[in-house]
Amino acid sequence: MKVSAIQMVSTTELQGNLDCAHALLRTAALEGAELAVLPEYFCLLGHRDTDKLAIQEPFGAGPIQRFLGDTARELGLWIVAGTMPVSAAHDDLTPADPADRVYNSTLVYSPAGQCVARYDKIHLFRFDNGQECYDESRVLMPGHAPQVFELTSRDGHCWRVGLSVCYDLRFPELYRAYARAGVDLLLVPSAFTHTTGQDHWEVLLRARAIENLAFVVAAAQGGRHANTRRTWGHSMLIDPWGSVLAERAAGAGVVSADLDFARMESCRAQLPALLHRVM
């Protein structure tokens, strides 16, 4: 199955980001991809954390979700839509007044244009080194559960796919839960900072692939943004042995690889570590 990771340098303008995403998704489809993964915050990287609130949508309705469904249907493509702000209102799991909070949600669209899965980012990023300071909990609500979806590739294999986002990468227990659920492919749309990415990004991604004997596809933000934030980029696709199949260092673009189901089965047969778990 050919899979594409879409790398972006998203701006503070929603429509411009959607136009860029459409062009890159079209490129992926023309290159033969069956599944394309957008990065975290593909639709907006605002000047302020609270800018997310202005473009939030209730789950199941709104211009961003219409764009995603229409594009998946137009291109005949599975689209994993990075993340977008989904309203927390009317959710029994949120506080009484969630007006100043949204979920950072990954939505999955089938080639028919239907939303078939939703994952709300569980682990919220916080970092302060005295020069850069981030705290996603100021405007985001944490998700509560892993999410798996299935797709059947053109060659007839049924792939079980586990969803995660960016900072989740530092919590291996989430990915071990996916391994227990029989997942073959782990997705990590991200907006890693340049500071943390240069030291931790690749080693964490490869570790998640190796320890779970699964493919990993990480679509990233990669460059200097209009809000002055700098993201690490290096979108990549990794096989179950930890080998990097393809990578894009910086700038907007598409990076693709063929994921070989038999390769995963071979790795798991040679090293049946998943059968040796005692916890």
PDB file of N, CA and C in Angstrom, residues 23 29 53 56-57 59 68 80 88 90 96 99 114 121 128 149 165 174 179 188 194 202 217 246 267 269:
ATOM      1  N   ALA A  23      -3.810  20.924  -2.680  1.00  0.00           N
ATOM      2  CA  ALA A  23      -2.806  20.731  -3.725  1.00  0.00           C
ATOM      3  C   ALA A  23      -1.875  19.569  -3.387  1.00  0.00           C
ATOM      4  N   ALA A  29      -2.331  11.751  -4.467  1.00  0.00           N
ATOM      5  CA  ALA A  29      -3.235  10.874  -5.214  1.00  0.00           C
ATOM      6  C   ALA A  29      -2.686  10.582  -6.612  1.00  0.00           C
ATOM      7  N   LEU A  53      -9.936  28.668  18.737  1.00  0.00           N
ATOM      8  CA  LEU A  53     -11.336  28.733  19.134  1.00  0.00           C
ATOM      9  C   LEU A  53     -12.204  29.350  18.043  1.00  0.00           C
ATOM     10  N   GLN A  56     -13.187  26.625  15.417  1.00  0.00           N
ATOM     11  CA  GLN A  56     -13.685  25.333  15.898  1.00  0.00           C
ATOM     12  C   GLN A  56     -14.993  24.970  15.211  1.00  0.00           C
ATOM     13  N   GLU A  57     -15.211  23.672  15.066  1.00  0.00           N
ATOM     14  CA  GLU A  57     -16.437  23.168  14.462  1.00  0.00           C
ATOM     15  C   GLU A  57     -17.030  22.061  15.324  1.00  0.00           C
ATOM     16  N   PHE A  59     -18.459  18.462  15.885  1.00  0.00           N
ATOM     17  CA  PHE A  59     -18.149  17.239  15.162  1.00  0.00           C
ATOM     18  C   PHE A  59     -19.279  16.900  14.197  1.00  0.00           C
ATOM     19  N   LEU A  68     -12.688  18.338   3.855  1.00  0.00           N
ATOM     20  CA  LEU A  68     -12.020  17.046   3.965  1.00  0.00           C
ATOM     21  C   LEU A  68     -12.827  15.940   3.295  1.00  0.00           C
ATOM     22  N   VAL A  80      -6.239  11.071   6.438  1.00  0.00           N
ATOM     23  CA  VAL A  80      -6.160  11.239   7.883  1.00  0.00           C
ATOM     24  C   VAL A  80      -5.818  12.709   8.110  1.00  0.00           C
ATOM     25  N   ALA A  88     -15.931  21.266  22.157  1.00  0.00           N
ATOM     26  CA  ALA A  88     -16.150  20.401  23.320  1.00  0.00           C
ATOM     27  C   ALA A  88     -17.562  20.514  23.857  1.00  0.00           C
ATOM     28  N   HIS A  90     -21.486  20.142  24.496  1.00  0.00           N
ATOM     29  CA  HIS A  90     -22.405  19.011  24.394  1.00  0.00           C
ATOM     30  C   HIS A  90     -21.712  17.662  24.583  1.00  0.00           C
ATOM     31  N   ALA A  96     -18.417  21.904  32.937  1.00  0.00           N
ATOM     32  CA  ALA A  96     -19.723  22.533  32.715  1.00  0.00           C
ATOM     33  C   ALA A  96     -19.643  23.651  31.688  1.00  0.00           C
ATOM     34  N   ALA A  99     -16.486  26.496  26.908  1.00  0.00           N
ATOM     35  CA  ALA A  99     -16.469  27.462  25.816  1.00  0.00           C
ATOM     36  C   ALA A  99     -15.059  27.884  25.431  1.00  0.00           C
ATOM     37  N   GLN A 114     -16.699   9.823   3.686  1.00  0.00           N
ATOM     38  CA  GLN A 114     -17.326   9.656   4.994  1.00  0.00           C
ATOM     39  C   GLN A 114     -16.276   9.692   6.103  1.00  0.00           C
ATOM     40  N   LYS A 121      -6.603  14.062  20.706  1.00  0.00           N
ATOM     41  CA  LYS A 121      -5.248  13.984  21.275  1.00  0.00           C
ATOM     42  C   LYS A 121      -5.309  13.839  22.793  1.00  0.00           C
ATOM     43  N   ASP A 128       8.834  24.513  28.552  1.00  0.00           N
ATOM     44  CA  ASP A 128       9.325  25.842  28.901  1.00  0.00           C
ATOM     45  C   ASP A 128      10.812  25.745  29.192  1.00  0.00           C
ATOM     46  N   PHE A 149      -8.861   2.293  13.308  1.00  0.00           N
ATOM     47  CA  PHE A 149      -9.766   2.086  12.182  1.00  0.00           C
ATOM     48  C   PHE A 149      -9.137   1.084  11.229  1.00  0.00           C
ATOM     49  N   VAL A 165      -1.083  11.606  18.096  1.00  0.00           N
ATOM     50  CA  VAL A 165      -0.724  12.956  17.665  1.00  0.00           C
ATOM     51  C   VAL A 165       0.491  13.448  18.446  1.00  0.00           C
ATOM     52  N   LEU A 174       0.661   4.085  25.142  1.00  0.00           N
ATOM     53  CA  LEU A 174      -0.407   4.242  24.158  1.00  0.00           C
ATOM     54  C   LEU A 174      -0.175   3.305  22.976  1.00  0.00           C
ATOM     55  N   ALA A 179      -0.581  -2.130  19.962  1.00  0.00           N
ATOM     56  CA  ALA A 179      -0.019  -3.440  19.632  1.00  0.00           C
ATOM     57  C   ALA A 179      -0.929  -4.555  20.133  1.00  0.00           C
ATOM     58  N   VAL A 188       1.262   9.369  13.174  1.00  0.00           N
ATOM     59  CA  VAL A 188       1.670  10.395  14.140  1.00  0.00           C
ATOM     60  C   VAL A 188       1.709  11.769  13.474  1.00  0.00           C
ATOM     61  N   HIS A 194      11.169  22.774  16.691  1.00  0.00           N
ATOM     62  CA  HIS A 194      12.526  22.551  16.188  1.00  0.00           C
ATOM     63  C   HIS A 194      13.457  22.168  17.332  1.00  0.00           C
ATOM     64  N   GLU A 202      13.274  11.635  15.510  1.00  0.00           N
ATOM     65  CA  GLU A 202      13.524  10.400  14.784  1.00  0.00           C
ATOM     66  C   GLU A 202      13.695   9.204  15.722  1.00  0.00           C
ATOM     67  N   VAL A 217       3.985   6.151  10.234  1.00  0.00           N
ATOM     68  CA  VAL A 217       3.956   7.269   9.287  1.00  0.00           C
ATOM     69  C   VAL A 217       3.730   8.547  10.078  1.00  0.00           C
ATOM     70  N   ALA A 246      11.436   6.676   3.795  1.00  0.00           N
ATOM     71  CA  ALA A 246      11.433   7.941   3.057  1.00  0.00           C
ATOM     72  C   ALA A 246      11.305   9.082   4.054  1.00  0.00           C
ATOM     73  N   CYS A 267       9.007  -9.629   9.710  1.00  0.00           N
ATOM     74  CA  CYS A 267       9.668  -9.099  10.911  1.00  0.00           C
ATOM     75  C   CYS A 267       9.086  -9.738  12.169  1.00  0.00           C
ATOM     76  N   ALA A 269       7.583 -12.621  12.397  1.00  0.00           N
ATOM     77  CA  ALA A 269       7.886 -14.049  12.460  1.00  0.00           C
ATOM     78  C   ALA A 269       9.329 -14.287  12.923  1.00  0.00           C
TER      79      ALA A 269
END
